[in-house]
Coordinates of C-alpha atoms and ligand atoms in Angstrom, one line a residue:
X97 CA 21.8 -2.1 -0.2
X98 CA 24.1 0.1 -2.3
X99 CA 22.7 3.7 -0.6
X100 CA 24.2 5.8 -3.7
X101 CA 22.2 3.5 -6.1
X102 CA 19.8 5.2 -8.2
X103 CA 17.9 2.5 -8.7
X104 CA 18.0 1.4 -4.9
X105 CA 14.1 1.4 -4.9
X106 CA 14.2 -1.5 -7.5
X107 CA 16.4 -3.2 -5.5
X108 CA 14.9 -2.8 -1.7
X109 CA 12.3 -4.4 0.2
X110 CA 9.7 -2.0 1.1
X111 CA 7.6 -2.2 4.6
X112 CA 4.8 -0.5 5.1
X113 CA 4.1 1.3 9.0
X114 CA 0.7 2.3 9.8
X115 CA 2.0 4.5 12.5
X116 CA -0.4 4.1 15.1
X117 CA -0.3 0.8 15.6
X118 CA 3.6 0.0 15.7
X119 CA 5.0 1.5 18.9
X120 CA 3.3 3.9 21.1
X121 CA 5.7 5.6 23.6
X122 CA 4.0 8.5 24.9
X123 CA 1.4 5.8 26.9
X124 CA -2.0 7.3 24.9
X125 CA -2.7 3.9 23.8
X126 CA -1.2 5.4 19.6
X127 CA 1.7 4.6 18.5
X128 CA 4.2 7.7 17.6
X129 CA 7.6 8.8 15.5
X130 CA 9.4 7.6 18.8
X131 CA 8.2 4.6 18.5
X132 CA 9.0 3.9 15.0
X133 CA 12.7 5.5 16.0
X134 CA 12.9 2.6 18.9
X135 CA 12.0 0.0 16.1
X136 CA 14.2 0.9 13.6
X137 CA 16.9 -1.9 14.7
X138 CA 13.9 -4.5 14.2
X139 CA 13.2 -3.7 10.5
X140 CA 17.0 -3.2 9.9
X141 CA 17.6 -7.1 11.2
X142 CA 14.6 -8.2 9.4
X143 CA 16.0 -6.9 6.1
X144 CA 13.8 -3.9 4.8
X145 CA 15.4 -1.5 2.7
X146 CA 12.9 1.5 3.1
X147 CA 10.0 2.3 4.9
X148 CA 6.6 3.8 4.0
X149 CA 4.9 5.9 6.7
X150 CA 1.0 6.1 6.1
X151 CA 0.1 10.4 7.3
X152 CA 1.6 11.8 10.3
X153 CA 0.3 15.0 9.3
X154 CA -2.2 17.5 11.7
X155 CA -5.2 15.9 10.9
X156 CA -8.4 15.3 12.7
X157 CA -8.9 11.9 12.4
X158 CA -12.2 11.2 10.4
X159 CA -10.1 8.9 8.1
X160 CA -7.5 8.4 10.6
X161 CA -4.7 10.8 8.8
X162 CA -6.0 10.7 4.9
X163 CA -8.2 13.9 5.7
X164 CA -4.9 16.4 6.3
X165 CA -5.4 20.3 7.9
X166 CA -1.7 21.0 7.4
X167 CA 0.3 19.4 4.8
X168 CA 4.1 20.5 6.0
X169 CA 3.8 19.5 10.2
X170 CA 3.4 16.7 12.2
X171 CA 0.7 15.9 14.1
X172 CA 1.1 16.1 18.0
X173 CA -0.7 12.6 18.4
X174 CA 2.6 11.4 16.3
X175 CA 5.1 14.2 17.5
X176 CA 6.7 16.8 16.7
X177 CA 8.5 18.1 14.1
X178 CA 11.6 17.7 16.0
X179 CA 11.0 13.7 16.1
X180 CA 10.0 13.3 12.4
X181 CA 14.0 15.1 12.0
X182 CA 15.1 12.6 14.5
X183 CA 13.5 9.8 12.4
X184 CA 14.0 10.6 9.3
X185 CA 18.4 11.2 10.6
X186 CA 17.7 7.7 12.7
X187 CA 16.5 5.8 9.5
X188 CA 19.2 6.9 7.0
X189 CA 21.7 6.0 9.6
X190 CA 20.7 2.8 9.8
X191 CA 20.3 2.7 5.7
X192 CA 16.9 2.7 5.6
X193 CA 15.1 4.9 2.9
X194 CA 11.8 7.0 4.0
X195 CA 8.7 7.3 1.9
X196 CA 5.9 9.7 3.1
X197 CA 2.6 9.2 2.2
X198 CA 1.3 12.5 0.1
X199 CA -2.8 12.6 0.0
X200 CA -2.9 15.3 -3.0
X201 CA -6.7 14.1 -4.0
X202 CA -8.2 15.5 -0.7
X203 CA -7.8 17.4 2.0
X204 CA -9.7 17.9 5.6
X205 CA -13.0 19.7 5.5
X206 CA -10.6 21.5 8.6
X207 CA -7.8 22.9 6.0
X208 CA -7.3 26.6 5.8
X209 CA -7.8 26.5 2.1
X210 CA -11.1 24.6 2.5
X211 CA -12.3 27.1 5.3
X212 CA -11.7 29.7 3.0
X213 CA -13.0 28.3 -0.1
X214 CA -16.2 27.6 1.3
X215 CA -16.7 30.8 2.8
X216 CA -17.5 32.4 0.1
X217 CA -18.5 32.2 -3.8
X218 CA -16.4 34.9 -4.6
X219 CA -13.2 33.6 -2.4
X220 CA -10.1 33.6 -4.2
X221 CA -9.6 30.3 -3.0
X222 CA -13.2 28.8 -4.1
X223 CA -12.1 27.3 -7.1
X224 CA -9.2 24.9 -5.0
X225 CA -12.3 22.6 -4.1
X226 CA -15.0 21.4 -6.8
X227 CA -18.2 23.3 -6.4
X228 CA -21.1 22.8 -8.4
X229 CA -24.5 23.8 -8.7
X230 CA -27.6 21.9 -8.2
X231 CA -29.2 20.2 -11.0
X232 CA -31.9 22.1 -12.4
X233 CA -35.0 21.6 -9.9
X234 CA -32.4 20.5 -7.4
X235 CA -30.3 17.9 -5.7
X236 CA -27.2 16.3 -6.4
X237 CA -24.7 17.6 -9.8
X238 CA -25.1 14.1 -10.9
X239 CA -25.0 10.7 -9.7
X240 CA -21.3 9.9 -8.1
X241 CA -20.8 8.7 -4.9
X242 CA -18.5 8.5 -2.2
X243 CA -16.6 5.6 -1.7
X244 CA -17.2 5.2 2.1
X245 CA -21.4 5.2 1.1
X246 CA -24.2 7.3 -0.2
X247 CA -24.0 10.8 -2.5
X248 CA -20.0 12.7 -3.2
X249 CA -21.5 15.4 -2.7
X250 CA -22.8 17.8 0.1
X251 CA -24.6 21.0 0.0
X252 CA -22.9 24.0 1.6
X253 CA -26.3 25.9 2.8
X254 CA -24.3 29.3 3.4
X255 CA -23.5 29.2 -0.4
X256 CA -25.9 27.1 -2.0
X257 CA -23.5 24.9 -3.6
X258 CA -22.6 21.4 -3.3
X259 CA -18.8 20.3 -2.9
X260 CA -17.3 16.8 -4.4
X261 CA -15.7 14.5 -2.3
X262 CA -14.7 10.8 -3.3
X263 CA -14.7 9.8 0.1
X264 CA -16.0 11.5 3.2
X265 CA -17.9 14.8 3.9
X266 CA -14.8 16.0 5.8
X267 CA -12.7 14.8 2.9
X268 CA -13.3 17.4 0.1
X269 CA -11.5 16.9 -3.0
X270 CA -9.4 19.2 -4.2
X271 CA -9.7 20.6 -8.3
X272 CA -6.5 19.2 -9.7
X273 CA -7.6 21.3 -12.5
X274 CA -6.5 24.6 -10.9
X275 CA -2.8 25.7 -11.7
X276 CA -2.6 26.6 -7.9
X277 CA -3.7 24.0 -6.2
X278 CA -0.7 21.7 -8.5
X279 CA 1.9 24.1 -7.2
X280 CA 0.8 24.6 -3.6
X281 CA 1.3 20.4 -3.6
X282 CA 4.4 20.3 -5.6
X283 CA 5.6 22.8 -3.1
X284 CA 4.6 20.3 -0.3
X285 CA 6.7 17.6 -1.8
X286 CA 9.7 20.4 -2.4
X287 CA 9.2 20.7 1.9
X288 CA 9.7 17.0 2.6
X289 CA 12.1 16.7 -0.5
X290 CA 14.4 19.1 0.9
X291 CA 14.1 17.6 4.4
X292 CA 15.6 14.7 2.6
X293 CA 12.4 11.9 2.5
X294 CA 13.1 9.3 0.2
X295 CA 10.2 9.4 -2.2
X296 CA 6.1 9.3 -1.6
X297 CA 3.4 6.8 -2.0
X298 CA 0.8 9.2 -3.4
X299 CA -2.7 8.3 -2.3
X300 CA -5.5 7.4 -4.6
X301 CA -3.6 9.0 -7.4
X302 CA -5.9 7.7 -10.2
X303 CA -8.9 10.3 -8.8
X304 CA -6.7 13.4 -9.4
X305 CA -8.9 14.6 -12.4
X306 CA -12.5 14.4 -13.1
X307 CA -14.5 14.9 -16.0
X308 CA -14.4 18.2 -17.5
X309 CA -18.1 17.9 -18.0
X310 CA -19.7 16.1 -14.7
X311 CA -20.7 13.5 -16.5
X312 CA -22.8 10.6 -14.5
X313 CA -21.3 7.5 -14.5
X314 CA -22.9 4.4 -15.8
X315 CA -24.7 1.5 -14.1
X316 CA -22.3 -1.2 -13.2
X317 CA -23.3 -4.4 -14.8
X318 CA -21.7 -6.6 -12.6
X319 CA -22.3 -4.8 -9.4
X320 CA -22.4 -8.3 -6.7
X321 CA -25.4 -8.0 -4.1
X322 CA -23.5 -7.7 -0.9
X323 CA -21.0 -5.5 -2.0
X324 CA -21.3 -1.7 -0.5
X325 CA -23.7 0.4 -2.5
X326 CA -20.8 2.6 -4.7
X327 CA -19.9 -0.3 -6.5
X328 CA -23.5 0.1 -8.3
X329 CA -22.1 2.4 -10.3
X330 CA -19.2 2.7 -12.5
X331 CA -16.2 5.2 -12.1
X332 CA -16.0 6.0 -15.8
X333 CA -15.7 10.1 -15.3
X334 CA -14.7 10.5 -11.6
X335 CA -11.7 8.4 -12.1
X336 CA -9.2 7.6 -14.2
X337 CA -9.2 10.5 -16.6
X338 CA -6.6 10.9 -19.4
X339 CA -5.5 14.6 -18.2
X340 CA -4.3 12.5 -14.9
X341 CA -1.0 11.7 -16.5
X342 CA 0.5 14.8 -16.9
X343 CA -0.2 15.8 -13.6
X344 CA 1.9 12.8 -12.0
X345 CA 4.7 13.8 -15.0
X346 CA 4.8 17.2 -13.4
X347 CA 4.6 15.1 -9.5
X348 CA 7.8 13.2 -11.3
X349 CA 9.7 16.0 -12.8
X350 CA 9.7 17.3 -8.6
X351 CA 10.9 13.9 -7.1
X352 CA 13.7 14.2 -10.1
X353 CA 15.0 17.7 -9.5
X354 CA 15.7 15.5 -6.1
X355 CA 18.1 12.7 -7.4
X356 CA 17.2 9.3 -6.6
X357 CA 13.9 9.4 -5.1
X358 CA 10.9 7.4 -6.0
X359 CA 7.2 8.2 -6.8
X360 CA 4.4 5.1 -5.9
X361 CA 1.2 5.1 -6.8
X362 CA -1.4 3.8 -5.1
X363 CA -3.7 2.7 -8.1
X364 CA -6.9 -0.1 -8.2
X365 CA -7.5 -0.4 -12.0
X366 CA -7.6 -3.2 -14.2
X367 CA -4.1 -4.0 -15.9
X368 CA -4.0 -2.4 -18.9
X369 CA -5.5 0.8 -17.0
X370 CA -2.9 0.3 -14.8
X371 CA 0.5 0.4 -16.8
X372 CA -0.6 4.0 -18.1
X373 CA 0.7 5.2 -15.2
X374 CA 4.0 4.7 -15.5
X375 CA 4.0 7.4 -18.1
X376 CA 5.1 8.5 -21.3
X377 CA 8.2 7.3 -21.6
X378 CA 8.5 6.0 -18.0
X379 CA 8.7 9.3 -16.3
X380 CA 5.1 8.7 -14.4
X381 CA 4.9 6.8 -11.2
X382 CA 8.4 4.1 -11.0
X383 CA 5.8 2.1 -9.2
X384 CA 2.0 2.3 -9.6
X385 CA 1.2 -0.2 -7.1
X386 CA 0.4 -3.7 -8.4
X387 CA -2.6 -4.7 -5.8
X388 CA -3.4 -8.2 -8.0
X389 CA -2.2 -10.5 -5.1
X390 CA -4.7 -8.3 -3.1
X391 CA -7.3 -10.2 -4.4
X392 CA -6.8 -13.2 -6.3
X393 CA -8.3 -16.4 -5.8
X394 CA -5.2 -18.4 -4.1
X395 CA -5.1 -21.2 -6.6
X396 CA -1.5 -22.0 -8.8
X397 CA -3.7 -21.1 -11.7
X398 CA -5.1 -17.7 -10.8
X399 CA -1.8 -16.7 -9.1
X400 CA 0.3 -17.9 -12.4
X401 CA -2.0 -16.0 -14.9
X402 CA -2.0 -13.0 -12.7
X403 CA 2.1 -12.8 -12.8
X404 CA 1.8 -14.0 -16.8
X405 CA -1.0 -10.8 -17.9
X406 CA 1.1 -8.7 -15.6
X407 CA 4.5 -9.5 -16.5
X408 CA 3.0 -9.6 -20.7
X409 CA 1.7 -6.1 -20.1
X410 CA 4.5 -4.2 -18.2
X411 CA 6.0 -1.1 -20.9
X412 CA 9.4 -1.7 -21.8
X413 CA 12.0 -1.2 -19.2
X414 CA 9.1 -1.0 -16.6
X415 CA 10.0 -2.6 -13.2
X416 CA 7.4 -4.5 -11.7
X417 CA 6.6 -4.1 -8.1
X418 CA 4.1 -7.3 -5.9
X419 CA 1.8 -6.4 -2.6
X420 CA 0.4 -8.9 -0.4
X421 CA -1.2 -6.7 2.0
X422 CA -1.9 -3.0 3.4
X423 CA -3.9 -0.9 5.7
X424 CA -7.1 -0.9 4.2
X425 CA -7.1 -4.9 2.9
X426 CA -7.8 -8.0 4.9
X427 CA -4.6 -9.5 6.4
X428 CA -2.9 -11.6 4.1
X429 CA -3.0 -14.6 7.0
X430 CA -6.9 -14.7 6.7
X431 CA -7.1 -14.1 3.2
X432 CA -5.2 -17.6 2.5
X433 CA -5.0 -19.2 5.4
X434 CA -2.3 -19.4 8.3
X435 CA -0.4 -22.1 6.5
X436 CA -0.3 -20.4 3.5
X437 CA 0.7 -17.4 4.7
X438 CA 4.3 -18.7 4.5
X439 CA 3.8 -19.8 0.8
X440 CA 2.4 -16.0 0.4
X441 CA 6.1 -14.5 1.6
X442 CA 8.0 -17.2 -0.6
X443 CA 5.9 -16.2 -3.1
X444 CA 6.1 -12.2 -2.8
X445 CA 10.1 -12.8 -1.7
X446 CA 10.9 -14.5 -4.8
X447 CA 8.2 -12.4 -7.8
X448 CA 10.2 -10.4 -10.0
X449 CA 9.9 -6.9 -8.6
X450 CA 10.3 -4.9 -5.6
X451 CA 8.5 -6.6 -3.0
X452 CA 6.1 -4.0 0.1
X453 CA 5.3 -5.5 3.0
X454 CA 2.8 -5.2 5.4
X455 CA 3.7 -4.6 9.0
X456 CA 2.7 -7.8 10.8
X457 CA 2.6 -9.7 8.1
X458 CA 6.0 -11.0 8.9
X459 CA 4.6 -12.6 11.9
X460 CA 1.7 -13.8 10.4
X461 CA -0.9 -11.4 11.6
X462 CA -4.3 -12.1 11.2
X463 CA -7.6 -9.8 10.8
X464 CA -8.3 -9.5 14.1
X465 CA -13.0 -9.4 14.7
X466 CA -13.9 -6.2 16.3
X467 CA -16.9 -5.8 18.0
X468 CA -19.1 -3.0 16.9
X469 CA -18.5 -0.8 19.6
X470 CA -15.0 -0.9 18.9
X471 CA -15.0 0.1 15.3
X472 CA -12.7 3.4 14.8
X473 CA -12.8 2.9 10.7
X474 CA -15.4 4.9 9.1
X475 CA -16.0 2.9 6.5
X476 CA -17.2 0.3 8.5
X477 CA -19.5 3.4 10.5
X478 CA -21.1 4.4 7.2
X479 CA -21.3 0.9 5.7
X480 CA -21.9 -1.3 8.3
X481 CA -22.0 -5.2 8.5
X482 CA -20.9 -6.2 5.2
X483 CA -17.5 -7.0 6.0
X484 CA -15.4 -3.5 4.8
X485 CA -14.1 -2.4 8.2
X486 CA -10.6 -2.3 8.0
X487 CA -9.8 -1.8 11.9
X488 CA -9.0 -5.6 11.8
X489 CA -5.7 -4.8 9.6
X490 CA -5.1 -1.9 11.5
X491 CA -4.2 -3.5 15.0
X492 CA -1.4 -3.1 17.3
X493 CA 2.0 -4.9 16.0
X494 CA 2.4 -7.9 18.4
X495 CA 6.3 -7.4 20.3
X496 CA 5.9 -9.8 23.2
X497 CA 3.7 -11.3 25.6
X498 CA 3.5 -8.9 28.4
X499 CA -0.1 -6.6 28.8
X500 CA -0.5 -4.8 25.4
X501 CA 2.1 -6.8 23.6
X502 CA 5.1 -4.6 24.1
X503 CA 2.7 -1.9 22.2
X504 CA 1.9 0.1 25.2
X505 CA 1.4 0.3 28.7
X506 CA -2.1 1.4 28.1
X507 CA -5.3 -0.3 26.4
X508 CA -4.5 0.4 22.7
X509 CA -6.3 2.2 20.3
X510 CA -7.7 -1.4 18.6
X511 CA -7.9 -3.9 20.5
X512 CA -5.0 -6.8 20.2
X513 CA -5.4 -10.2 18.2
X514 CA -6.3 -12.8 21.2
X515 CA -3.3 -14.6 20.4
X516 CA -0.5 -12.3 21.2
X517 CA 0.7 -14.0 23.8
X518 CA 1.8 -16.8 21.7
X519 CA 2.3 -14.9 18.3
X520 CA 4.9 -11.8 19.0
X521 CA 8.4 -10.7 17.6
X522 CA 10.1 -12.0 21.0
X523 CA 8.7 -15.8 20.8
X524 CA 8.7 -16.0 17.3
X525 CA 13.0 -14.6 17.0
X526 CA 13.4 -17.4 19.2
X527 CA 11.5 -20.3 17.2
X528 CA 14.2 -21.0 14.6
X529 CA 11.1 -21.8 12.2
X530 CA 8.7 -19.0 12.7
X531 CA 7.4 -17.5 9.8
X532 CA 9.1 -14.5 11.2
X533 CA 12.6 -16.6 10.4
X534 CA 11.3 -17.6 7.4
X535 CA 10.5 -13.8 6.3
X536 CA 14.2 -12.7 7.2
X537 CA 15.7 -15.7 5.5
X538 CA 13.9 -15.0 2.6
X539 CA 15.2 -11.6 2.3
X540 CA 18.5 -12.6 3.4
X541 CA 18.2 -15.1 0.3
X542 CA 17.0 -12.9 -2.3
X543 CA 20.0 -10.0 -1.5
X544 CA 22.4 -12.9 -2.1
X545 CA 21.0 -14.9 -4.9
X546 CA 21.2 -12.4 -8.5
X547 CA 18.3 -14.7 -10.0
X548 CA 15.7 -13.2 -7.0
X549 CA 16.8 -9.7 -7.1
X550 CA 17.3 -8.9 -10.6
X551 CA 16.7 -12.1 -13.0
X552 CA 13.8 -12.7 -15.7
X553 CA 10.8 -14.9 -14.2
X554 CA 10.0 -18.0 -16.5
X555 CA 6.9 -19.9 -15.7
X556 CA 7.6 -23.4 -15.6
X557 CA 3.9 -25.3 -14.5
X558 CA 1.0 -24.7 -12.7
X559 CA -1.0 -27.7 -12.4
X560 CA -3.1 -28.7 -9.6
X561 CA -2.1 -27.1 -6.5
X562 CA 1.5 -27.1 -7.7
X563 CA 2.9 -23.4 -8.7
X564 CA 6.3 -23.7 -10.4
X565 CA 8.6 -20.3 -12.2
X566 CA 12.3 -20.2 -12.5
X567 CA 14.2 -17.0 -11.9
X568 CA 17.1 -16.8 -13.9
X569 CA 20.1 -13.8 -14.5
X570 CA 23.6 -13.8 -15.8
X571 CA 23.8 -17.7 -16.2
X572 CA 22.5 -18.8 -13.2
X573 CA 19.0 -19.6 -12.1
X574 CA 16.8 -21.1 -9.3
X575 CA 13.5 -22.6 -9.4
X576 CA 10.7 -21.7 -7.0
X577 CA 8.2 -24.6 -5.8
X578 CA 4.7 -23.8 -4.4
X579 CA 2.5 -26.0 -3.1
X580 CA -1.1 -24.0 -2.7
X581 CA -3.0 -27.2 -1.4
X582 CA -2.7 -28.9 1.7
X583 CA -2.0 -31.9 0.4
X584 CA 1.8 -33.3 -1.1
X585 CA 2.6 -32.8 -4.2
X586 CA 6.0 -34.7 -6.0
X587 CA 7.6 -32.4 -8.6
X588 CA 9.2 -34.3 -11.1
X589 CA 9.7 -32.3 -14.0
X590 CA 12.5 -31.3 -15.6
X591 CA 13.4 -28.6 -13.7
X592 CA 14.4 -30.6 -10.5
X593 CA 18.1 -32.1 -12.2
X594 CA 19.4 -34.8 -10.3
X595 CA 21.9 -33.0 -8.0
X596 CA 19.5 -30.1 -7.5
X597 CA 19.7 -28.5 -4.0
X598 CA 17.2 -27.0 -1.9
X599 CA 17.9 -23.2 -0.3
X600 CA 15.2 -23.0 1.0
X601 CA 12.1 -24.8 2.4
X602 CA 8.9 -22.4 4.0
X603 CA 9.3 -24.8 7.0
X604 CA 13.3 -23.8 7.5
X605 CA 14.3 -27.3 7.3
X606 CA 15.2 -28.9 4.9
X607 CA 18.0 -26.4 3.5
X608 CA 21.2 -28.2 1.6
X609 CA 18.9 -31.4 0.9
X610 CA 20.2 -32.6 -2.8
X611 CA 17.2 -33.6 -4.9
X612 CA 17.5 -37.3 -7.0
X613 CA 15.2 -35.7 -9.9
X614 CA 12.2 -35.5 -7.8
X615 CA 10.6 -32.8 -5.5
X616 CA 8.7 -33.9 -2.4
X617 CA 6.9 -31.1 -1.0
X618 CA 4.7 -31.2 2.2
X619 CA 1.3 -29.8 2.0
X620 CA 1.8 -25.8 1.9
X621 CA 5.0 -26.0 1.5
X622 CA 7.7 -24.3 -0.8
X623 CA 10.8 -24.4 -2.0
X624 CA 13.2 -22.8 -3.8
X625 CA 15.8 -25.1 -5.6
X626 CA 19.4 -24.5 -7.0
X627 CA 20.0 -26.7 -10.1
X628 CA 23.2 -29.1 -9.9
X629 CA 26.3 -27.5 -10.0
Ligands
LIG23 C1 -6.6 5.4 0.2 C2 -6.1 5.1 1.6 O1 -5.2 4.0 1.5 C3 -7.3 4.8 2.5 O2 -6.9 4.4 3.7 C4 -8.1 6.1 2.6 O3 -9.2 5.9 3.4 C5 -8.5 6.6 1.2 N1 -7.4 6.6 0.3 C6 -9.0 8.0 1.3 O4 -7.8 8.9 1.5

């Protein structure tokens, strides 16, 4: 990748770290900034562009780094500052952009400015946080809840108020409404700016504002028995308020006096919720995360109308951006299926838009059980047995077969998928068609090939099991076949012209094979064809 490029982020592949679970090197069983430093070579050779770190900030730990007590250091579990320096230098030597992860919405019941707010009524800092009264003949403001179960709010018996927080008790939201509390933030991205970080993934970033008013949310018609218990209602004034976009302009206008660095957002709405955040004008978030692949029902149908409504709704000039997985979804490998897991990268390699990957993903990871004295995720704790825990995405990346995978020399933080032995980096470099090959040929693929990095995506077919696009820029074109089912499918449409060749097959063998007009592909398999020359 062109490093002077403006646009580098539309260009680059983006991996996500969950830094305690790459590389531990300190032998406390959690991974660390030395760790990442060591890995650096790996994610250079497998093709990433940039890296996204989720917190490395002082925190203690309720939410595993999301609940921050100091926004501008490093944790000591991760490092120092010294290492982050040291990373950060490592990372742009070896070309590779760095995104921090910025949690603006929340901080730790444990940060200076919440001990203070909540020390008094009358502190000048008790208007950071979001304090209400209770209702008239007491109890909660009004009926939201936190995410991670039961009320959002908790009484402060010292000054007989309750505070809002969307998640937990120790996470109390900050008021986004308070001219302060914007700048002390914008002055935390100025901190990491200056340092040099590439850009941030900003967490939760539709919750910024709330209702002016407190309003209770409405009853959520289609609330699924099973699901956790803040799903009942909807998140029609906690979330999503109009006022939100002006804040992430002003978040933008801070990453611009920088150059060429990038804002994400990480956003769960609907579509056309969704494209509001890239702004007036494009100068909101360059990429509001597009989580549809998170969840989709993995049929050719529901994957095809998913890239149609999102490709129909983009805003002029908007560039699109795919995920297949991330730290607090099931692994992509157990959401579809082992086999199709390799369809899932051909898929996310070859979308239109800048592609974020999922550590472990690239060597097929799957959600690993954890028993229930093992759960760390406090989700899981509060909303036990109905399948949110997300420990099982969290788990030590899988380097090679010896004790703890290469990970550590001590018993990890998670415990290790029971299948490390077979599935790690060092067996699966050395299998010419791992899925970890497959991944890096992929990438290697869509640098090279114009169509996959920067052309138009045309829907061809999806019938059956059978997914078919073409990707096509400045004359040339490929077409990209994938077969969702486990049975064979023959492609005989137009698309495969006699002479066609294939680039690529998700089982790495069958590159160069000319096509007579027809398509043979193996259950889960895809392909990605050059048309006769
Ligand atoms: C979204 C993060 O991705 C998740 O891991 C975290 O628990 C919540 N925000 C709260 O910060």
């Amino acid at each position: 990748m062109d490093q002077s490029d403006e646009n580098w982020w539309r260009h680059g592949i983006f991996y996500q770290i969950y830094p305690r679970s790459l590389q531990d090197t300190n032998d406390d069983g959690v991974g660390d900034l030395a760790g990442i430093i060591q890995r650096l070579p790996y994610l250079k050779d497998l093709g990433a562009d940039a890296i996204w770190l989720s917190p490395i900030y002082p925190s203690p730990m309720a939410d595993f780094g999301y609940d921050i007590s100091d926004y501008t250091a490093i944790d000591p579990l991760f490092g120092t500052m010294a290492d982050f320096d040291a990373l950060l230098a490592a990372a742009h030597d070896n070309g590779l952009k760095l995104i921090l992860d910025l949690v603006p919405n929340h901080t730790s019941e444990q940060h200076p400015w919440f001990l203070e707010s909540r020390s008094s009524r009358d502190n000048p800092r008790r208007d950071w946080y979001i304090w209400r009264d209770p209702r008239p003949g007491g109890g909660e403001p009004n009926n939201w809840l936190s995410e991670f179960g039961g009320s959002a709010w908790s009484y402060d018996e010292a000054t007989g108020q309750y505070y809002y927080h969307a998640f937990l008790a120790q996470q109390p939201d900050l008021n986004w409404r308070n001219r302060e509390v914007r700048e002390a933030i914008y002055d935390v991205m100025r901190f990491w700016l200056a340092k040099g970080v590439d850009g941030f993934r900003v967490d939760v970033i539709w919750h910024l504002i709330k209702d002016a008013e407190f309003r209770d949310n409405p009853p959520n018609p289609y609330h699924v028995a099973g699901r956790p218990s803040h799903e009942t209602i909807l998140t029609r004034y906690s979330t999503d308020q109009p006022e939100v976009h002006e804040v992430i302009a002003e978040m933008r206008r801070v990453t611009d006096a920088f150059g060429a660095r990038v804002l994400i957002g990480e956003i769960y709405l609907p579509l056309h919720r969704l494209m509001a955040y890239y702004g007036n004008d494009l100068k909101g978030a360059q990429m509001p995360f597009n989580f549809a692949l998170l969840s989709t029902l993995w049929s050719a149908r529901s994957v095809e109308k998913i890239i149609e409504d999102y490709e129909k709704a983009l805003p002029q000039g908007a560039w699109p951006n795919w995920v297949l997985g991330n730290h607090d979804r099931p692994r992509v490998a157990s959401r579809v299926g082992r086999e199709q897991a390799r369809v899932a990268a051909m898929l996310l390699l070859t979308l239109r838009g800048t592609p974020t990957l999922y550590y472990g993903d690239e060597i097929g990871m799957h959600q690993v059980a954890i028993a229930p004295e093992a759960v760390r995720d406090p989700f899981e704790k509060n909303v036990p047995g109905i399948g949110v825990g997300r420990d099982g995405c969290r788990t030590p990346m899988q380097w090679d077969s010896t004790r703890y995978a290469g990970f550590s020399s001590v018993p990890p933080w998670l415990p290790l998928a029971d299948d490390f032995m077979r599935e790690n980096v060092v067996n699966l470099q050395s299998d010419e068609t791992s899925i970890l090959n497959l991944y890096k040929a992929l990438i290697r693929l869509r640098k090279e090939c114009k169509p996959l990095a920067i052309g138009s995506y045309v829907p061809i077919a999806a019938e059956g099991d059978l997914l078919l696009y073409r990707r096509e820029a400045q004359g040339q074109s490929v077409v990209v076949a994938l077969n969702l089912g486990a049975e064979p499918v023959a492609v005989t449409a137009g698309a495969i012209g006699s002479g066609s060749e294939i680039l690529l097959s998700t089982f790495l063998d069958r590159k160069g094979e000319k096509l007579e007009g027809t398509l043979d592909l193996r259950g889960n398999e895809g392909a990605i064809i050059a048309p006769p020359h």
